[in-house]
Amino acid sequence: MTRTSMITWAVGAGLALAATAGAWAQTQPQSQNQTQARAEAQERIIYGNQLMTPQERNEYRQRMRELKTLEEREQFRKEHHAKMQERAKERGVKLPDEPPARGAGAGARGGAGVGPGAGAGPRGGRP
């Protein structure tokens, strides 16, 4: 290998390493933000979460995971709703009458994501 090709290879390898490190560093805050956003979204779907301790929210989520049928989960939600209404009344807090709407299949990110859509690609999202 000639001196010129060795220098060229070393510079190329250094640039590739720098680009990879830079890209990795940029993804870290975003990953932390996404994790935090998911946790906050999960908190909002528990009716009366602002009246619950972190331990109670964890227990609520654990109980929901343990329930096997939709009917069991709905019954548990109704019981929880009544309990939170009573707690709110005791504390002089007003909660909405209905629990937060449950999205159909929205997933952890609430249905938002990247992918083809209007304006994506060379045809601007047209078929």
N, CA and C atoms as an extended XYZ file, in Angstrom:
381
Properties=species:S:1:pos:R:3:atomname:S:1:resname:S:1:resid:I:1 pbc="F F F"
N         0.853       -1.161        0.000 N   MET     1
C         0.000        0.000        0.000 CA  MET     1
C         0.900        1.225        0.000 C   MET     1
N         0.567        2.169       -0.850 N   THR     2
C         1.396        3.364       -0.948 CA  THR     2
C         1.041        4.340        0.168 C   THR     2
N         1.933        5.255        0.369 N   ARG     3
C         1.735        6.249        1.427 CA  ARG     3
C         0.459        7.058        1.189 C   ARG     3
N         0.203        7.440       -0.040 N   THR     4
C        -0.990        8.228       -0.372 CA  THR     4
C        -2.257        7.433       -0.077 C   THR     4
N        -2.277        6.168       -0.453 N   SER     5
C        -3.487        5.368       -0.222 CA  SER     5
C        -3.677        5.103        1.279 C   SER     5
N        -2.571        4.980        2.028 N   MET     6
C        -2.689        4.795        3.472 CA  MET     6
C        -3.279        6.042        4.127 C   MET     6
N        -2.822        7.188        3.709 N   ILE     7
C        -3.340        8.443        4.259 CA  ILE     7
C        -4.816        8.591        3.888 C   ILE     7
N        -5.144        8.299        2.639 N   THR     8
C        -6.532        8.385        2.185 CA  THR     8
C        -7.407        7.440        3.004 C   THR     8
N        -6.955        6.228        3.234 N   TRP     9
C        -7.716        5.247        4.013 CA  TRP     9
C        -7.897        5.733        5.451 C   TRP     9
N        -6.836        6.256        6.055 N   ALA    10
C        -6.901        6.719        7.440 CA  ALA    10
C        -7.865        7.904        7.581 C   ALA    10
N        -7.811        8.831        6.656 N   VAL    11
C        -8.715        9.986        6.702 CA  VAL    11
C       -10.161        9.516        6.530 C   VAL    11
N       -10.384        8.604        5.591 N   GLY    12
C       -11.737        8.068        5.366 CA  GLY    12
C       -12.263        7.347        6.590 C   GLY    12
N       -11.421        6.530        7.213 N   ALA    13
C       -11.835        5.812        8.407 CA  ALA    13
C       -12.138        6.785        9.543 C   ALA    13
N       -11.345        7.810        9.683 N   GLY    14
C       -11.579        8.812       10.729 CA  GLY    14
C       -12.889        9.565       10.507 C   GLY    14
N       -13.142        9.927        9.259 N   LEU    15
C       -14.392       10.624        8.952 CA  LEU    15
C       -15.601        9.720        9.207 C   LEU    15
N       -15.494        8.464        8.837 N   ALA    16
C       -16.593        7.523        9.068 CA  ALA    16
C       -16.848        7.352       10.568 C   ALA    16
N       -15.775        7.236       11.325 N   LEU    17
C       -15.909        7.094       12.773 CA  LEU    17
C       -16.544        8.339       13.394 C   LEU    17
N       -16.112        9.512       12.948 N   ALA    18
C       -16.665       10.762       13.477 CA  ALA    18
C       -18.149       10.884       13.134 C   ALA    18
N       -18.523       10.518       11.915 N   ALA    19
C       -19.930       10.602       11.511 CA  ALA    19
C       -20.785        9.634       12.321 C   ALA    19
N       -20.279        8.436       12.552 N   THR    20
C       -21.021        7.448       13.330 CA  THR    20
C       -21.189        7.915       14.767 C   THR    20
N       -20.130        8.433       15.364 N   ALA    21
C       -20.204        8.911       16.738 CA  ALA    21
C       -21.172       10.088       16.845 C   ALA    21
N       -21.154       10.974       15.866 N   GLY    22
C       -22.056       12.118       15.875 CA  GLY    22
C       -23.509       11.690       15.753 C   GLY    22
N       -23.765       10.744       14.879 N   ALA    23
C       -25.134       10.251       14.710 CA  ALA    23
C       -25.611        9.560       15.980 C   ALA    23
N       -24.759        8.786       16.606 N   TRP    24
C       -25.125        8.092       17.836 CA  TRP    24
C       -25.443        9.094       18.934 C   TRP    24
N       -24.633       10.135       19.051 N   ALA    25
C       -24.838       11.141       20.087 CA  ALA    25
C       -26.165       11.876       19.880 C   ALA    25
N       -26.548       12.088       18.621 N   GLN    26
C       -27.807       12.778       18.354 CA  GLN    26
C       -29.005       11.922       18.706 C   GLN    26
N       -28.912       10.618       18.649 N   THR    27
C       -30.060        9.758       18.940 CA  THR    27
C       -30.294        9.605       20.433 C   THR    27
N       -29.303        9.824       21.254 N   GLN    28
C       -29.469        9.604       22.684 CA  GLN    28
C       -30.512       10.518       23.327 C   GLN    28
N       -30.455       11.835       23.158 N   PRO    29
C       -31.494       12.669       23.777 CA  PRO    29
C       -32.874       12.340       23.234 C   PRO    29
N       -32.968       12.032       21.939 N   GLN    30
C       -34.250       11.701       21.356 CA  GLN    30
C       -34.813       10.435       21.990 C   GLN    30
N       -33.981        9.438       22.212 N   SER    31
C       -34.446        8.211       22.837 CA  SER    31
C       -34.947        8.479       24.249 C   SER    31
N       -34.238        9.302       24.985 N   GLN    32
C       -34.663        9.650       26.338 CA  GLN    32
C       -35.973       10.429       26.301 C   GLN    32
N       -36.109       11.336       25.334 N   ASN    33
C       -37.344       12.105       25.196 CA  ASN    33
C       -38.505       11.194       24.825 C   ASN    33
N       -38.255       10.234       23.939 N   GLN    34
C       -39.316        9.313       23.550 CA  GLN    34
C       -39.753        8.463       24.735 C   GLN    34
N       -38.811        8.004       25.528 N   THR    35
C       -39.138        7.210       26.706 CA  THR    35
C       -39.969        8.029       27.680 C   THR    35
N       -39.576        9.264       27.891 N   GLN    36
C       -40.307       10.132       28.800 CA  GLN    36
C       -41.708       10.414       28.247 C   GLN    36
N       -41.820       10.655       26.957 N   ALA    37
C       -43.126       10.930       26.351 CA  ALA    37
C       -44.045        9.730       26.481 C   ALA    37
N       -43.503        8.514       26.276 N   ARG    38
C       -44.311        7.304       26.432 CA  ARG    38
C       -44.813        7.162       27.861 C   ARG    38
N       -43.934        7.413       28.823 N   ALA    39
C       -44.327        7.296       30.233 CA  ALA    39
C       -45.413        8.316       30.572 C   ALA    39
N       -45.275        9.558       30.067 N   GLU    40
C       -46.276       10.579       30.333 CA  GLU    40
C       -47.609       10.224       29.681 C   GLU    40
N       -47.572        9.695       28.475 N   ALA    41
C       -48.805        9.295       27.793 CA  ALA    41
C       -49.481        8.162       28.553 C   ALA    41
N       -48.690        7.247       29.047 N   GLN    42
C       -49.239        6.122       29.798 CA  GLN    42
C       -49.891        6.618       31.089 C   GLN    42
N       -49.300        7.611       31.728 N   GLU    43
C       -49.876        8.169       32.945 CA  GLU    43
C       -51.238        8.801       32.656 C   GLU    43
N       -51.345        9.487       31.512 N   ARG    44
C       -52.590       10.193       31.197 CA  ARG    44
C       -53.752        9.249       30.949 C   ARG    44
N       -53.509        8.015       30.550 N   ILE    45
C       -54.623        7.131       30.244 CA  ILE    45
C       -55.213        6.496       31.498 C   ILE    45
N       -54.620        6.686       32.642 N   ILE    46
C       -55.183        6.186       33.898 CA  ILE    46
C       -56.082        7.271       34.460 C   ILE    46
N       -57.366        6.976       34.554 N   TYR    47
C       -58.330        7.943       35.066 CA  TYR    47
C       -57.969        8.314       36.505 C   TYR    47
N       -57.896        9.617       36.764 N   GLY    48
C       -57.588       10.095       38.103 CA  GLY    48
C       -56.127        9.939       38.486 C   GLY    48
N       -55.250        9.787       37.507 N   ASN    49
C       -53.825        9.554       37.816 CA  ASN    49
C       -53.228       10.636       38.684 C   ASN    49
N       -53.746       11.864       38.568 N   GLN    50
C       -53.197       12.963       39.368 CA  GLN    50
C       -53.519       12.817       40.852 C   GLN    50
N       -54.450       11.925       41.174 N   LEU    51
C       -54.807       11.683       42.573 CA  LEU    51
C       -54.151       10.428       43.124 C   LEU    51
N       -53.334        9.789       42.323 N   MET    52
C       -52.711        8.522       42.700 CA  MET    52
C       -51.228        8.708       42.984 C   MET    52
N       -50.701        7.847       43.832 N   THR    53
C       -49.260        7.831       44.081 CA  THR    53
C       -48.592        7.040       42.955 C   THR    53
N       -47.288        7.217       42.756 N   PRO    54
C       -46.597        6.401       41.754 CA  PRO    54
C       -46.790        4.900       42.003 C   PRO    54
N       -46.795        4.496       43.257 N   GLN    55
C       -46.998        3.081       43.575 CA  GLN    55
C       -48.392        2.619       43.135 C   GLN    55
N       -49.392        3.448       43.371 N   GLU    56
C       -50.752        3.092       42.960 CA  GLU    56
C       -50.864        2.980       41.446 C   GLU    56
N       -50.184        3.883       40.723 N   ARG    57
C       -50.213        3.797       39.259 CA  ARG    57
C       -49.540        2.517       38.779 C   ARG    57
N       -48.420        2.163       39.406 N   ASN    58
C       -47.743        0.908       39.041 CA  ASN    58
C       -48.628       -0.303       39.324 C   ASN    58
N       -49.304       -0.279       40.475 N   GLU    59
C       -50.196       -1.383       40.830 CA  GLU    59
C       -51.367       -1.467       39.858 C   GLU    59
N       -51.889       -0.327       39.435 N   TYR    60
C       -52.983       -0.285       38.465 CA  TYR    60
C       -52.530       -0.943       37.153 C   TYR    60
N       -51.369       -0.515       36.655 N   ARG    61
C       -50.865       -1.096       35.396 CA  ARG    61
C       -50.619       -2.588       35.531 C   ARG    61
N       -50.059       -3.008       36.657 N   GLN    62
C       -49.788       -4.430       36.872 CA  GLN    62
C       -51.093       -5.219       36.880 C   GLN    62
N       -52.093       -4.692       37.580 N   ARG    63
C       -53.396       -5.380       37.638 CA  ARG    63
C       -54.012       -5.492       36.241 C   ARG    63
N       -53.920       -4.424       35.448 N   MET    64
C       -54.466       -4.460       34.087 CA  MET    64
C       -53.762       -5.514       33.244 C   MET    64
N       -52.461       -5.672       33.435 N   ARG    65
C       -51.714       -6.689       32.681 CA  ARG    65
C       -52.138       -8.096       33.085 C   ARG    65
N       -52.511       -8.266       34.342 N   GLU    66
C       -52.872       -9.589       34.851 CA  GLU    66
C       -54.262      -10.030       34.409 C   GLU    66
N       -55.156       -9.076       34.175 N   LEU    67
C       -56.522       -9.422       33.794 CA  LEU    67
C       -56.527      -10.008       32.387 C   LEU    67
N       -57.291      -11.073       32.197 N   LYS    68
C       -57.230      -11.832       30.951 CA  LYS    68
C       -58.238      -11.398       29.894 C   LYS    68
N       -59.420      -10.958       30.302 N   THR    69
C       -60.451      -10.660       29.313 CA  THR    69
C       -60.776       -9.180       29.278 C   THR    69
N       -61.371       -8.765       28.194 N   LEU    70
C       -61.802       -7.384       28.047 CA  LEU    70
C       -62.851       -7.040       29.105 C   LEU    70
N       -63.733       -7.982       29.388 N   GLU    71
C       -64.772       -7.751       30.394 CA  GLU    71
C       -64.166       -7.518       31.775 C   GLU    71
N       -63.147       -8.305       32.129 N   GLU    72
C       -62.482       -8.118       33.427 CA  GLU    72
C       -61.832       -6.741       33.510 C   GLU    72
N       -61.180       -6.334       32.417 N   ARG    73
C       -60.526       -5.029       32.411 CA  ARG    73
C       -61.547       -3.898       32.493 C   ARG    73
N       -62.666       -4.024       31.788 N   GLU    74
C       -63.707       -3.001       31.852 CA  GLU    74
C       -64.295       -2.898       33.255 C   GLU    74
N       -64.514       -4.029       33.906 N   GLN    75
C       -65.037       -4.021       35.274 CA  GLN    75
C       -64.040       -3.345       36.219 C   GLN    75
N       -62.764       -3.671       36.063 N   PHE    76
C       -61.733       -3.060       36.896 CA  PHE    76
C       -61.694       -1.550       36.660 C   PHE    76
N       -61.819       -1.112       35.393 N   ARG    77
C       -61.827        0.323       35.086 CA  ARG    77
C       -63.016        1.018       35.750 C   ARG    77
N       -64.193        0.371       35.709 N   LYS    78
C       -65.383        0.971       36.340 CA  LYS    78
C       -65.186        1.127       37.846 C   LYS    78
N       -64.628        0.097       38.474 N   GLU    79
C       -64.365        0.167       39.914 CA  GLU    79
C       -63.354        1.266       40.224 C   GLU    79
N       -62.319        1.343       39.413 N   HIS    80
C       -61.292        2.365       39.598 CA  HIS    80
C       -61.898        3.756       39.396 C   HIS    80
N       -62.756        3.900       38.393 N   HIS    81
C       -63.414        5.175       38.106 CA  HIS    81
C       -64.201        5.650       39.336 C   HIS    81
N       -64.983        4.732       39.915 N   ALA    82
C       -65.779        5.076       41.102 CA  ALA    82
C       -64.871        5.464       42.272 C   ALA    82
N       -63.797        4.725       42.439 N   LYS    83
C       -62.850        5.007       43.525 CA  LYS    83
C       -62.211        6.395       43.354 C   LYS    83
N       -61.833        6.728       42.117 N   MET    84
C       -61.203        8.029       41.866 CA  MET    84
C       -62.222        9.165       42.007 C   MET    84
N       -63.481        8.932       41.629 N   GLN    85
C       -64.520        9.947       41.812 CA  GLN    85
C       -64.693       10.257       43.307 C   GLN    85
N       -64.708        9.199       44.113 N   GLU    86
C       -64.842        9.379       45.562 CA  GLU    86
C       -63.630       10.118       46.136 C   GLU    86
N       -62.452        9.744       45.687 N   ARG    87
C       -61.231       10.405       46.174 CA  ARG    87
C       -61.227       11.881       45.788 C   ARG    87
N       -61.654       12.160       44.564 N   ALA    88
C       -61.697       13.549       44.101 CA  ALA    88
C       -62.685       14.354       44.941 C   ALA    88
N       -63.826       13.750       45.243 N   LYS    89
C       -64.840       14.431       46.057 CA  LYS    89
C       -64.284       14.746       47.447 C   LYS    89
N       -63.578       13.788       48.050 N   GLU    90
C       -62.980       13.989       49.372 CA  GLU    90
C       -61.963       15.125       49.372 C   GLU    90
N       -61.241       15.267       48.260 N   ARG    91
C       -60.180       16.274       48.182 CA  ARG    91
C       -60.656       17.589       47.573 C   ARG    91
N       -61.916       17.639       47.169 N   GLY    92
C       -62.435       18.861       46.556 CA  GLY    92
C       -61.895       19.120       45.169 C   GLY    92
N       -61.606       18.047       44.439 N   VAL    93
C       -61.057       18.143       43.086 CA  VAL    93
C       -62.130       17.708       42.101 C   VAL    93
N       -62.191       18.356       40.958 N   LYS    94
C       -63.154       17.994       39.918 CA  LYS    94
C       -62.446       17.172       38.844 C   LYS    94
N       -62.940       15.958       38.627 N   LEU    95
C       -62.438       15.105       37.552 CA  LEU    95
C       -63.480       15.083       36.442 C   LEU    95
N       -63.055       14.853       35.206 N   PRO    96
C       -64.049       14.708       34.144 CA  PRO    96
C       -64.959       13.518       34.448 C   PRO    96
N       -66.193       13.588       33.969 N   ASP    97
C       -67.135       12.506       34.238 CA  ASP    97
C       -66.707       11.196       33.587 C   ASP    97
N       -66.099       11.300       32.428 N   GLU    98
C       -65.700       10.106       31.691 CA  GLU    98
C       -64.191        9.936       31.716 C   GLU    98
N       -63.730        8.693       31.738 N   PRO    99
C       -62.293        8.440       31.629 CA  PRO    99
C       -61.782        8.890       30.265 C   PRO    99
N       -60.467        9.030       30.100 N   PRO   100
C       -59.916        9.402       28.798 CA  PRO   100
C       -60.325        8.385       27.747 C   PRO   100
N       -60.534        8.871       26.531 N   ALA   101
C       -60.891        7.976       25.424 CA  ALA   101
C       -59.755        7.006       25.167 C   ALA   101
N       -60.129        5.789       24.886 N   ARG   102
C       -59.135        4.767       24.603 CA  ARG   102
C       -59.007        4.645       23.105 C   ARG   102
N       -57.806        4.861       22.585 N   GLY   103
C       -57.576        4.757       21.148 CA  GLY   103
C       -57.604        3.319       20.680 C   GLY   103
N       -58.114        3.112       19.503 N   ALA   104
C       -58.178        1.760       18.942 CA  ALA   104
C       -56.871        1.448       18.239 C   ALA   104
N       -56.026        0.692       18.902 N   GLY   105
C       -54.788        0.241       18.273 CA  GLY   105
C       -53.761        1.322       18.048 C   GLY   105
N       -53.787        2.362       18.825 N   ALA   106
C       -52.850        3.449       18.607 CA  ALA   106
C       -51.432        3.067       18.985 C   ALA   106
N       -51.267        2.151       19.909 N   GLY   107
C       -49.932        1.720       20.290 CA  GLY   107
C       -49.265        2.688       21.236 C   GLY   107
N       -48.007        2.422       21.526 N   ALA   108
C       -47.269        3.198       22.522 CA  ALA   108
C       -47.047        4.644       22.100 C   ALA   108
N       -47.043        4.904       20.792 N   ARG   109
C       -46.761        6.259       20.340 CA  ARG   109
C       -48.029        6.987       19.928 C   ARG   109
N       -49.177        6.475       20.289 N   GLY   110
C       -50.409        7.175       19.988 CA  GLY   110
C       -50.726        7.234       18.512 C   GLY   110
N       -50.189        6.321       17.734 N   GLY   111
C       -50.474        6.281       16.315 CA  GLY   111
C       -49.608        7.209       15.491 C   GLY   111
N       -48.843        8.077       16.110 N   ALA   112
C       -47.990        8.992       15.368 CA  ALA   112
C       -46.696        8.290       15.014 C   ALA   112
N       -46.231        8.551       13.851 N   GLY   113
C       -44.974        7.924       13.481 CA  GLY   113
C       -44.510        8.420       12.138 C   GLY   113
N       -43.388        7.924       11.725 N   VAL   114
C       -42.862        8.298       10.432 CA  VAL   114
C       -43.237        7.226        9.438 C   VAL   114
N       -43.292        7.618        8.217 N   GLY   115
C       -43.628        6.664        7.174 CA  GLY   115
C       -44.277        7.400        6.031 C   GLY   115
N       -44.618        6.657        5.003 N   PRO   116
C       -45.204        7.318        3.841 CA  PRO   116
C       -46.527        7.966        4.204 C   PRO   116
N       -46.744        9.091        3.679 N   GLY   117
C       -47.972        9.823        3.907 CA  GLY   117
C       -48.057       10.929        2.883 C   GLY   117
N       -49.001       11.816        3.056 N   ALA   118
C       -49.135       12.914        2.113 CA  ALA   118
C       -47.819       13.676        2.040 C   ALA   118
N       -47.346       13.864        0.851 N   GLY   119
C       -46.113       14.613        0.650 CA  GLY   119
C       -44.869       13.759        0.696 C   GLY   119
N       -44.989       12.476        0.971 N   ALA   120
C       -43.816       11.619        1.047 CA  ALA   120
C       -43.528       11.035       -0.330 C   ALA   120
N       -42.303       11.042       -0.697 N   GLY   121
C       -41.926       10.396       -1.946 CA  GLY   121
C       -42.067       11.321       -3.147 C   GLY   121
N       -41.701       10.805       -4.312 N   PRO   122
C       -41.654       11.650       -5.497 CA  PRO   122
C       -43.029       12.073       -6.011 C   PRO   122
N       -44.094       11.343       -5.646 N   ARG   123
C       -45.411       11.685       -6.158 CA  ARG   123
C       -46.248       12.454       -5.148 C   ARG   123
N       -45.659       12.894       -4.058 N   GLY   124
C       -46.365       13.706       -3.088 CA  GLY   124
C       -47.492       12.979       -2.391 C   GLY   124
N       -47.364       11.654       -2.228 N   GLY   125
C       -48.361       10.872       -1.534 CA  GLY   125
C       -49.526       10.424       -2.401 C   GLY   125
N       -49.485       10.761       -3.713 N   ARG   126
C       -50.567       10.338       -4.614 CA  ARG   126
C       -50.329        8.899       -5.054 C   ARG   126
N       -51.398        8.126       -5.247 N   PRO   127
C       -51.247        6.729       -5.698 CA  PRO   127
C       -50.756        6.629       -7.108 C   PRO   127
